[in-house]
Coordinates of C-alpha atoms in Angstrom, one line a residue:
M1297 CA -48.3 -10.6 -34.4
T1298 CA -45.5 -8.1 -35.2
N1299 CA -44.8 -6.8 -38.3
L1300 CA -41.4 -7.4 -39.7
S1301 CA -41.1 -3.4 -40.8
A1302 CA -40.6 -2.8 -37.3
V1303 CA -36.9 -2.3 -37.6
S1304 CA -36.7 -0.1 -40.3
T1305 CA -35.8 2.9 -40.0
S1306 CA -39.6 4.6 -40.5
T1307 CA -41.3 2.6 -37.7
P1308 CA -41.2 4.5 -34.8
V1309 CA -40.5 2.3 -30.9
T1310 CA -40.7 3.8 -28.3
T1311 CA -38.1 2.2 -25.2
T1312 CA -38.5 3.9 -21.6
R1313 CA -35.5 4.3 -19.7
N1314 CA -34.8 5.3 -15.9
A1315 CA -32.3 7.6 -17.4
S1316 CA -30.0 7.1 -13.3
A1317 CA -30.5 3.2 -13.9
P1318 CA -26.8 1.4 -15.0
S1319 CA -26.0 0.3 -18.7
A1320 CA -27.9 -1.9 -20.2
A1321 CA -25.5 -4.2 -21.2
S1322 CA -23.6 -3.8 -17.8
N1323 CA -25.2 -7.2 -16.4
Q1324 CA -26.4 -5.2 -12.8
T1325 CA -30.0 -5.2 -12.0
P1326 CA -30.9 -1.0 -10.5
A1327 CA -33.1 -0.7 -8.1
Q1328 CA -35.4 1.0 -10.4
S1329 CA -35.9 0.1 -13.8
Y1330 CA -38.2 0.6 -16.6
T1331 CA -39.1 -1.0 -19.5
S1332 CA -41.7 0.0 -22.6
V1333 CA -41.1 -1.2 -25.5
T1334 CA -44.0 -0.4 -28.5
L1335 CA -43.0 -2.0 -32.3
G1336 CA -45.7 -0.6 -34.6
G1337 CA -49.1 0.5 -34.0
S1338 CA -51.0 3.8 -34.3
N1339 CA -51.6 4.5 -30.8
A1340 CA -47.9 3.3 -29.6
A1341 CA -47.9 6.7 -27.2
S1342 CA -50.8 5.6 -25.4
S1343 CA -50.1 2.6 -25.0
A1344 CA -46.5 2.5 -24.1
Q1345 CA -46.7 4.3 -20.9
L1346 CA -45.0 2.4 -17.8
Y1347 CA -44.7 3.2 -14.0
S1348 CA -41.3 2.5 -12.5
M1349 CA -41.9 0.3 -8.7
S1350 CA -41.7 3.8 -7.2
G1351 CA -45.0 5.1 -9.7
T1352 CA -43.0 7.4 -11.0
A1353 CA -43.2 7.9 -15.0
P1354 CA -40.7 7.9 -17.1
S1355 CA -39.7 11.3 -18.2
T1356 CA -37.0 10.3 -21.7
D1357 CA -38.7 8.5 -24.7
K1358 CA -36.2 7.2 -26.5
T1359 CA -36.3 6.1 -30.0
P1360 CA -34.1 3.2 -32.6
S1361 CA -32.1 4.2 -35.8
W1362 CA -31.1 1.6 -37.4
L1363 CA -27.7 1.0 -39.5
S1364 CA -29.8 0.1 -42.9
K1365 CA -33.3 -1.0 -43.7
S1366 CA -33.4 -4.8 -43.1
N1367 CA -36.2 -7.9 -42.3
D1368 CA -33.6 -10.7 -42.0
A1369 CA -33.7 -12.7 -39.2
V1370 CA -30.6 -10.6 -37.6
S1371 CA -31.9 -7.1 -37.4
T1372 CA -35.1 -8.6 -36.8
M1373 CA -33.5 -10.5 -33.6
M1374 CA -31.6 -7.2 -32.7
A1375 CA -34.9 -5.5 -32.7
G1376 CA -36.3 -7.9 -29.8
N1377 CA -33.8 -7.7 -28.2
F1378 CA -32.4 -3.8 -27.8
S1379 CA -35.1 -2.9 -25.6
A1380 CA -33.9 -6.1 -23.0
S1381 CA -32.0 -4.5 -19.4
S1382 CA -29.0 -7.7 -19.4
L1383 CA -25.7 -8.3 -21.6
G1384 CA -27.1 -11.8 -22.0
A1385 CA -30.6 -10.8 -22.9
R1386 CA -29.4 -8.8 -25.7
F1387 CA -27.1 -11.1 -27.2
K1388 CA -29.7 -14.1 -27.2
G1389 CA -29.8 -15.9 -30.0
L1390 CA -27.4 -13.7 -32.1
G1391 CA -24.3 -15.6 -32.8
A1392 CA -26.1 -18.4 -33.7
A1393 CA -28.0 -15.8 -36.1
L1394 CA -24.3 -14.7 -37.5
L1395 CA -23.1 -18.1 -38.4
N1396 CA -26.3 -19.3 -39.8
R1397 CA -26.2 -16.6 -42.2
F1398 CA -23.9 -18.6 -44.3
D1399 CA -26.7 -21.1 -45.1
S1400 CA -27.5 -18.7 -48.2
D1401 CA -25.0 -15.1 -47.8
A1402 CA -21.2 -15.9 -47.5
G1403 CA -20.9 -12.3 -48.2
N1404 CA -20.1 -9.0 -45.5
F1405 CA -22.4 -8.1 -43.0
S1406 CA -23.0 -4.7 -40.6
Q1407 CA -26.5 -3.6 -39.0
S1408 CA -26.3 -1.8 -35.8
V1409 CA -29.4 0.0 -33.9
V1410 CA -28.7 3.3 -31.5
A1411 CA -31.5 4.8 -29.1
L1412 CA -31.6 8.9 -30.2
P1413 CA -34.4 11.1 -28.3
A1414 CA -37.7 11.4 -29.6
G1415 CA -37.4 14.0 -32.2
T1416 CA -33.9 13.8 -33.2
P1417 CA -32.8 13.9 -37.3
K1418 CA -32.0 11.2 -39.4
G1419 CA -28.0 11.3 -40.0
S1420 CA -27.6 13.9 -37.0
A1421 CA -24.1 14.0 -35.5
L1422 CA -25.1 12.6 -32.7
E1423 CA -26.8 9.6 -34.4
T1424 CA -23.2 9.4 -35.5
T1425 CA -21.0 9.2 -32.1
L1426 CA -23.1 6.9 -30.7
R1427 CA -23.1 4.7 -33.7
A1428 CA -19.0 5.0 -33.7
Q1429 CA -19.4 4.4 -29.7
T1430 CA -20.9 1.3 -30.2
N1431 CA -18.8 -0.3 -33.1
A1432 CA -15.9 0.9 -31.4
Q1433 CA -16.9 -1.0 -27.4
T1434 CA -13.7 -2.3 -25.7
D1435 CA -16.1 -3.5 -23.3
N1436 CA -19.7 -5.7 -23.8
K1437 CA -18.2 -7.0 -27.1
I1438 CA -17.7 -10.6 -28.1
S1439 CA -15.8 -11.9 -31.0
L1440 CA -15.2 -15.1 -33.1
T1441 CA -11.9 -14.9 -35.4
I1442 CA -12.4 -18.1 -37.8
V1443 CA -9.6 -19.1 -40.4
T1444 CA -10.2 -21.8 -42.6
T1445 CA -7.8 -24.6 -43.9
S1446 CA -8.1 -22.7 -47.1
G1447 CA -7.3 -19.7 -46.0
A1448 CA -10.4 -16.7 -46.0
Q1449 CA -10.3 -15.6 -42.5
V1450 CA -14.6 -14.9 -41.0
D1451 CA -14.7 -12.2 -38.4
L1452 CA -18.1 -11.7 -36.2
T1453 CA -18.4 -9.0 -33.4
L1454 CA -21.1 -8.3 -31.1
S1455 CA -21.4 -5.1 -29.6
S1456 CA -22.9 -3.3 -27.0
Q1457 CA -23.9 0.0 -24.7
E1458 CA -26.5 1.5 -22.7
D1459 CA -27.9 3.4 -26.1
G1460 CA -26.5 1.2 -29.4
L1461 CA -26.1 -2.7 -30.0
S1462 CA -24.4 -3.9 -33.7
V1463 CA -23.0 -7.0 -34.8
Q1464 CA -20.7 -7.6 -37.5
V1465 CA -19.5 -10.2 -40.2
Q1466 CA -16.3 -9.7 -42.1
V1467 CA -15.1 -11.9 -44.6
S1468 CA -11.0 -11.8 -46.1
K1469 CA -8.1 -13.2 -47.4
G1470 CA -10.6 -15.7 -49.7
K1471 CA -13.3 -16.8 -50.8
L1472 CA -15.1 -19.7 -48.4
T1473 CA -16.0 -22.8 -49.9
D1474 CA -19.4 -24.4 -49.4
A1475 CA -18.1 -27.1 -47.6
E1476 CA -16.7 -24.4 -44.9
R1477 CA -19.6 -22.2 -45.1
G1478 CA -21.4 -25.8 -43.8
A1479 CA -18.1 -26.1 -41.1
L1480 CA -19.1 -22.6 -40.2
Q1481 CA -23.1 -23.3 -39.5
K1482 CA -21.9 -26.6 -37.6
L1483 CA -20.3 -24.3 -35.1
S1484 CA -23.3 -21.9 -33.7
D1485 CA -25.2 -23.6 -31.9
G1486 CA -21.4 -24.1 -29.5
F1487 CA -20.8 -19.6 -30.7
Q1488 CA -24.1 -18.8 -29.2
T1489 CA -23.6 -21.3 -25.8
A1490 CA -20.4 -19.5 -25.5
I1491 CA -21.5 -16.2 -25.7
D1492 CA -24.3 -16.7 -23.2
G1493 CA -22.5 -17.9 -20.2
I1494 CA -20.0 -15.3 -21.0
A1495 CA -22.5 -12.5 -21.2
A1496 CA -24.5 -13.9 -17.8
N1497 CA -23.4 -13.2 -14.3
P1498 CA -21.5 -13.7 -13.4
P1499 CA -19.8 -15.2 -16.5
S1500 CA -18.5 -18.2 -17.4
L1501 CA -17.2 -20.6 -19.5
K1502 CA -19.3 -23.0 -21.8
L1503 CA -16.8 -23.7 -24.6
D1504 CA -16.7 -27.2 -25.5
G1505 CA -18.8 -26.1 -28.2
L1506 CA -16.1 -24.3 -30.0
T1507 CA -14.0 -27.2 -29.9
Q1508 CA -15.9 -29.6 -31.9
F1509 CA -14.9 -28.8 -35.5
D1510 CA -14.2 -30.5 -38.7
T1511 CA -9.7 -29.6 -39.1
S1512 CA -9.5 -30.4 -42.3
L1513 CA -12.0 -28.1 -42.9
L1514 CA -11.6 -24.9 -40.2
A1515 CA -7.9 -24.4 -39.2
S1516 CA -8.4 -22.7 -35.8
V1517 CA -10.6 -21.0 -34.3
D1518 CA -10.3 -17.9 -31.9
L1519 CA -12.8 -15.8 -28.7
H1520 CA -12.3 -12.9 -27.5
G1521 CA -14.9 -11.4 -25.1
S1522 CA -14.8 -8.2 -22.7
V1523 CA -17.4 -7.8 -20.0
Q1524 CA -18.3 -5.5 -17.6
V1525 CA -19.2 -7.4 -14.0
G1526 CA -20.2 -4.6 -11.2
G1527 CA -17.6 -2.2 -12.6
D1528 CA -14.6 -4.7 -13.2
T1529 CA -14.2 -5.2 -16.7
Q1530 CA -13.8 -9.4 -17.1
T1531 CA -11.7 -10.8 -19.6
I1532 CA -11.6 -14.2 -21.6
D1533 CA -9.2 -15.9 -24.6
F1534 CA -9.6 -18.5 -26.4
H1535 CA -7.6 -20.7 -29.2
A1536 CA -8.7 -23.7 -30.9
D1537 CA -6.4 -25.9 -33.8
S1538 CA -5.4 -28.9 -34.2
K1539 CA -2.7 -28.8 -31.8
Q1540 CA -3.5 -27.2 -29.0
R1541 CA -6.4 -25.7 -27.5
T1542 CA -6.3 -22.5 -25.3
V1543 CA -8.4 -20.6 -22.7
S1544 CA -7.6 -17.7 -20.5
A1545 CA -9.7 -14.7 -18.3
A1546 CA -8.7 -11.7 -16.2
G1547 CA -11.5 -10.0 -14.0
P1548 CA -12.0 -9.0 -10.9
A1549 CA -10.9 -12.5 -8.8
G1550 CA -8.1 -12.8 -10.1
T1551 CA -6.4 -14.5 -13.7
L1552 CA -6.3 -18.4 -14.9
K1553 CA -5.1 -20.1 -18.0
V1554 CA -5.4 -23.2 -19.0
S1555 CA -3.7 -24.8 -22.1
V1556 CA -3.9 -28.5 -24.2
D1557 CA -1.4 -30.3 -26.1
L1558 CA -3.4 -31.9 -29.1
S1559 CA 0.0 -32.5 -30.5
N1560 CA 1.0 -36.4 -28.5
L1561 CA -2.8 -38.0 -29.1
A1562 CA -1.0 -41.7 -28.3
I1563 CA -1.3 -41.2 -24.8
V1564 CA -5.2 -40.4 -25.2
G1565 CA -7.3 -42.6 -23.2
T1566 CA -10.8 -43.7 -23.7
A1567 CA -13.8 -41.0 -23.0
K1568 CA -14.4 -42.8 -19.9
Q1569 CA -11.4 -42.8 -19.0
Q1570 CA -11.0 -39.1 -19.5
G1571 CA -13.9 -38.6 -17.7
E1572 CA -12.0 -40.1 -14.3
A1573 CA -9.7 -38.3 -14.5
I1574 CA -11.6 -35.0 -15.4
K1575 CA -13.6 -35.6 -12.0
R1576 CA -10.6 -36.4 -9.9
Y1577 CA -8.5 -33.3 -11.3
L1578 CA -11.9 -31.3 -10.6
K1579 CA -12.1 -32.8 -7.2
Q1580 CA -8.5 -31.5 -6.7
F1581 CA -9.0 -27.6 -7.2
D1582 CA -12.0 -28.2 -5.1
D1583 CA -9.6 -29.4 -2.4
A1584 CA -7.0 -26.4 -2.7
Q1585 CA -9.6 -23.9 -3.3
S1586 CA -10.8 -24.7 0.6
R1587 CA -7.1 -25.3 2.2
G1588 CA -5.6 -22.2 1.1
H1589 CA -8.8 -20.0 0.7
G1590 CA -9.3 -19.5 -2.7
D1591 CA -12.6 -17.4 -4.1
A1592 CA -14.6 -19.3 -5.3
S1593 CA -16.2 -17.3 -8.2
L1594 CA -12.2 -17.6 -9.4
V1595 CA -12.1 -21.5 -9.1
A1596 CA -15.5 -22.0 -10.1
M1597 CA -13.9 -20.5 -13.6
F1598 CA -10.9 -22.9 -13.0
K1599 CA -12.6 -25.7 -12.9
D1600 CA -14.9 -24.9 -16.0
A1601 CA -11.8 -23.8 -17.9
F1602 CA -9.9 -27.3 -17.6
K1603 CA -13.1 -29.2 -17.9
E1604 CA -14.4 -27.3 -21.0
M1605 CA -10.8 -27.4 -22.3
N1606 CA -10.2 -32.0 -22.2
S1607 CA -13.3 -32.1 -24.1
N1608 CA -14.2 -33.6 -26.7
V1609 CA -10.1 -35.4 -27.3
T1610 CA -11.2 -39.0 -28.2
N1611 CA -12.2 -38.4 -31.9
A1612 CA -9.2 -36.5 -32.4
A1613 CA -7.2 -39.7 -30.6
Q1614 CA -9.2 -42.2 -32.8
Q1615 CA -8.4 -40.4 -36.0
A1616 CA -5.1 -39.5 -35.5
R1617 CA -4.3 -43.3 -34.9
A1618 CA -6.8 -44.4 -37.6
Q1619 CA -4.6 -42.4 -40.6
S1620 CA -1.3 -43.5 -38.9
P1621 CA -1.4 -46.7 -37.6
A1622 CA 1.9 -47.8 -37.7
A1623 CA 3.4 -45.1 -35.4
I1624 CA 3.8 -45.8 -31.3
W1625 CA 0.1 -46.2 -29.8
L1626 CA -1.1 -47.0 -26.1
N1627 CA -2.4 -50.6 -25.4
K1628 CA -5.0 -51.0 -22.2
T1629 CA -2.3 -51.8 -19.6
D1630 CA -0.2 -48.5 -20.3
Q1631 CA -3.3 -46.8 -20.4
S1632 CA -4.1 -48.0 -17.2
M1633 CA -0.7 -46.0 -15.3
T1634 CA -1.6 -43.3 -17.6
T1635 CA -5.0 -40.7 -16.7
G1636 CA -5.6 -40.5 -20.4
L1637 CA -6.0 -36.8 -20.8
A1638 CA -4.1 -35.0 -23.4
D1639 CA -1.6 -33.3 -21.5
F1640 CA -1.5 -30.0 -20.4
S1641 CA -0.9 -26.8 -17.7
A1642 CA -3.5 -24.6 -15.9
S1643 CA -2.9 -22.1 -13.8
M1644 CA -5.1 -19.4 -11.4
T1645 CA -3.9 -16.7 -9.3
Q1646 CA -6.2 -14.6 -7.3
E1647 CA -5.4 -10.5 -6.8
V1648 CA -3.8 -10.5 -3.9
T1649 CA -5.5 -7.6 -1.3
S1650 CA -4.2 -6.9 1.7
P1651 CA -7.2 -5.9 4.7
N1652 CA -5.7 -6.0 7.6
P1653 CA -4.1 -2.4 8.0
A1654 CA -1.9 -2.8 10.5
R1655 CA -0.1 -5.3 9.2
Q1656 CA 0.4 -4.3 5.7
N1657 CA 2.2 -6.6 4.7
E1658 CA 0.4 -9.5 5.7
N1659 CA -1.7 -10.4 2.1
D1660 CA -4.3 -12.9 1.3
T1661 CA -3.1 -14.5 -1.9
F1662 CA -3.9 -17.7 -4.1
S1663 CA -1.6 -19.2 -6.3
Y1664 CA -2.6 -22.7 -7.9
Q1665 CA -0.3 -24.2 -11.0
T1666 CA -1.7 -28.2 -12.3
S1667 CA 0.6 -29.2 -15.1
Q1668 CA 1.0 -33.1 -16.8
S1669 CA 3.7 -34.6 -19.5
S1670 CA 4.2 -36.9 -21.5
N1671 CA 6.9 -38.7 -23.8
V1672 CA 6.7 -41.5 -26.2
S1673 CA 9.5 -43.1 -27.4
G1674 CA 11.4 -46.2 -28.9
N1675 CA 11.9 -47.4 -32.6
G1676 CA 8.1 -49.3 -33.3
Q1677 CA 5.3 -50.3 -31.0
L1678 CA 7.7 -53.1 -30.4
N1679 CA 10.7 -50.9 -28.4
R1680 CA 8.5 -48.2 -26.3
A1681 CA 9.1 -46.4 -23.4
I1682 CA 6.3 -43.9 -22.1
T1683 CA 6.8 -41.5 -19.6
Q1684 CA 3.7 -39.4 -17.7
Q1685 CA 4.6 -36.7 -14.8
Q1686 CA 1.8 -35.0 -13.2
E1687 CA 2.7 -32.0 -10.6
S1688 CA 0.7 -29.1 -9.0
H1689 CA 1.7 -26.6 -6.9
L1690 CA -0.6 -24.7 -4.4
S1691 CA 0.9 -21.2 -2.6
A1692 CA -2.2 -18.9 -0.3
S1693 CA -2.8 -17.3 2.8
Y1694 CA -5.6 -15.5 4.1
H1695 CA -6.3 -14.4 7.5
E1696 CA -9.1 -15.8 9.8
S1697 CA -11.1 -14.8 12.8
L1698 CA -10.8 -16.9 16.3
L1699 CA -14.4 -16.8 16.3
A1700 CA -16.0 -18.8 13.7
D1701 CA -19.2 -16.9 14.4
V1702 CA -18.0 -13.7 14.2
P1703 CA -17.4 -11.8 10.9
L1704 CA -13.6 -11.0 11.6
R1705 CA -12.9 -6.6 10.5
L1706 CA -9.2 -5.9 11.3
T1707 CA -8.5 -1.8 11.1
T1708 CA -5.5 -0.4 13.1
D1709 CA -7.6 -0.3 16.5
K1710 CA -5.4 -3.2 18.8
N1711 CA -9.3 -3.7 20.3
S1712 CA -9.6 -5.8 16.1
Q1713 CA -6.5 -7.3 15.7
N1714 CA -7.9 -11.1 17.4
Y1715 CA -7.0 -13.6 14.5
T1716 CA -5.2 -16.0 13.1
Y1717 CA -3.2 -15.6 9.6
H1718 CA -2.7 -18.7 7.3
Q1719 CA -0.2 -19.3 4.9
I1720 CA -0.1 -22.4 3.0
K1721 CA 2.3 -24.2 0.4
D1722 CA 2.2 -27.5 -1.2
D1723 CA 3.6 -29.5 -3.5
A1724 CA 2.4 -33.2 -5.1
S1725 CA 4.6 -35.5 -8.0
S1726 CA 3.3 -38.8 -9.1
K1727 CA 5.5 -40.6 -12.2
T1728 CA 4.7 -43.4 -14.3
S1729 CA 7.4 -44.9 -16.2
I1730 CA 6.4 -47.7 -18.8
A1731 CA 9.3 -49.5 -20.9
Y1732 CA 8.8 -52.6 -23.4
D1733 CA 11.6 -54.9 -25.2
K1734 CA 11.0 -56.8 -27.8
G1735 CA 7.5 -56.9 -27.4
V1736 CA 7.2 -58.3 -23.0
L1737 CA 7.0 -55.1 -20.7
V1738 CA 10.3 -55.0 -18.6
R1739 CA 8.6 -51.9 -16.2
A1740 CA 6.1 -50.3 -14.6
T1741 CA 6.7 -47.8 -11.7
L1742 CA 5.1 -45.6 -9.9
E1743 CA 6.4 -42.7 -8.0
Q1744 CA 4.3 -40.7 -6.1
S1745 CA 5.1 -37.6 -3.7
A1746 CA 3.6 -34.5 -1.6
S1747 CA 4.4 -32.1 0.7
Q1748 CA 2.6 -29.5 2.6
S1749 CA 3.3 -26.2 4.6
T1750 CA 0.7 -24.5 7.4
R1751 CA 2.3 -21.7 9.2
V1752 CA -0.4 -19.9 11.5
Q1753 CA 0.2 -17.3 13.3
K1754 CA -2.2 -15.7 16.2
Y1755 CA -2.4 -12.5 17.7
M1756 CA -5.1 -10.9 20.2
M1757 CA -5.3 -7.5 20.9
G1758 CA -2.3 -7.1 18.3
E1759 CA 0.0 -8.8 20.0
L1760 CA 1.6 -12.1 18.1
I1761 CA 1.5 -15.0 21.3
S1762 CA 1.8 -18.0 18.5
D1763 CA 3.5 -18.8 15.1
N1764 CA 3.7 -23.0 14.3
T1765 CA 4.5 -24.7 11.6
T1766 CA 3.6 -27.4 10.7
P1767 CA 5.0 -29.4 7.5
Q1768 CA 3.9 -32.9 6.3
N1769 CA 5.5 -35.2 3.8
A1770 CA 5.2 -38.4 2.0
T1771 CA 6.2 -40.8 -0.9
L1772 CA 5.0 -43.6 -2.1
S1773 CA 6.9 -45.8 -4.9
R1774 CA 5.5 -48.9 -6.4
D1775 CA 6.5 -51.7 -8.9
F1776 CA 3.9 -53.5 -10.9
L1777 CA 5.5 -55.7 -13.7
S1778 CA 5.5 -58.4 -11.4
L1779 CA 1.4 -58.1 -11.4
L1780 CA 0.7 -57.1 -15.1
K1781 CA 4.1 -59.2 -16.6
P1782 CA 1.4 -62.2 -16.1
L1783 CA -1.4 -60.4 -17.4
Q1784 CA 0.1 -58.8 -20.9
K1785 CA -1.2 -62.4 -23.0
K1786 CA -4.7 -61.3 -21.8
E1787 CA -4.6 -57.9 -23.5
G1788 CA -6.5 -60.0 -27.2
A1789 CA -8.1 -61.9 -24.9
T1790 CA -11.6 -62.5 -25.9
S1791 CA -13.5 -64.7 -23.4
A1792 CA -15.4 -62.4 -20.8
A1793 CA -13.7 -63.7 -17.8
D1794 CA -9.2 -62.9 -19.3
I1795 CA -11.0 -59.5 -19.9
S1796 CA -12.7 -58.9 -16.8
K1797 CA -9.7 -60.0 -14.6
L1798 CA -7.7 -57.9 -16.7
D1799 CA -10.1 -55.0 -16.6
Q1800 CA -10.0 -55.3 -12.7
V1801 CA -6.2 -55.2 -12.0
L1802 CA -6.3 -52.8 -15.1
A1803 CA -8.8 -50.2 -13.3
T1804 CA -6.9 -50.9 -9.4
I1805 CA -3.9 -49.5 -10.6
N1806 CA -5.4 -46.5 -11.8
N1807 CA -6.7 -45.1 -9.8
L1808 CA -3.8 -45.4 -7.5
V1809 CA -1.8 -42.6 -11.2
Y1810 CA -3.0 -39.6 -10.4
L1811 CA -1.4 -36.4 -7.4
Q1812 CA -2.6 -36.9 -4.6
P1813 CA -1.7 -33.6 -2.7
D1814 CA -1.9 -34.5 0.7
P1815 CA 0.5 -36.6 2.7
L1816 CA -1.7 -38.2 5.4
A1817 CA -4.2 -39.6 2.0
L1818 CA -0.6 -41.0 0.5
R1819 CA 1.0 -42.6 3.6
N1820 CA -2.3 -44.9 4.1
V1821 CA -2.6 -45.6 0.1
R1822 CA -2.7 -49.7 -0.1

């Protein structure tokens, strides 16, 4: 068992590193690496010897120096994590531990540890510099800001660099109530899961745990992460409150942003319907990536963002319905002609590259946008109107080898100039319109369109030998009034037969309302 005094400034912890290895928080695996950690014990020097894979012994010993002597849970966890070589292992459990402190302590907290060359005195200029650098670190840093409904603000920060690890909790602008402290603790697992995703290699978005908070106690939650990925910086920003959720990311692959509007919860369907809608949209994103040759890592993160931002909305809608029963709400028929999702806008843009030095105006690009906007109007439940518009846009271009099994390597040599250059431009839309007059359904229409344009230029030995553009278009209009009107009386049915018949018809209609970006598929809809 390791004695907790191992985190004090007086107990030696010998950490041996390869001086040429990358940063301990770089998320990279060095060609040669070795880490030896000895906590306490009289024979630390003799037992700390460790050889690299090449058989050479490390030449540098370092000793940790702590900001303050403490055996609290966070400091003990930092002592165990400090020797880790990956950012994820450095931050493992720390986010949850910081929020769980509010079970017994609602005050500020700060702790840091830096690795100093053996023999460096406590309080040296080197220690001061390393500690300041760790605290001021802008990369490999994750912060969480929570504002309570009473006005108090809680800021948590985790920072890491090769020779330093620090955490901080600051409470300002008010005093936390016991209920607010409890609400903070409930976010501990969600915060840690988000940290684990951001600190992974490659980073991923696991933010749904941060969307599950009590809006009567917590007004907003903001997360910022900045990590190094292969020598480049990946940033992630997240915001959530009772009216909206937004996440944006920027990194070596490109940028993305997903925003979900929670101000119009009347349009939100059941959890099952939302799950199906999310599944449909994720497939559309995969199809767009395949058609436009988008970066797989960017699309994967975009899919995570879309799914996470649209999660855990059903409970908020149910609470809003219970609190405002007199407002206009959608019934099962209305929901069958809508997606069940809250309104959103989402976009991703890949970093532009110019892989052909002979024709630098030929860029490889990938840009995709999609959105949903809804409107609920009328003077009451009996005289209501609902419209919902879905749209998507894809613009992409890419180079491709003439031979599938031969990699494309374009140079200024005309012998390498054998390829096709593709330019893609797609648009799709779907619009639902529903209306009631004195409780009677008077309109139920669906209008959809899809267009695709594909231009392919073929080059051999640097000479353009063909240039073809293929356009495809399709539109579809449907009127469901005659189908739905006879079923209105079954909305409140209690018999299993009536409920089953209604559900079957509504499921068939709901299957048709989603965007269909492929004109050929839209033409074949029955």
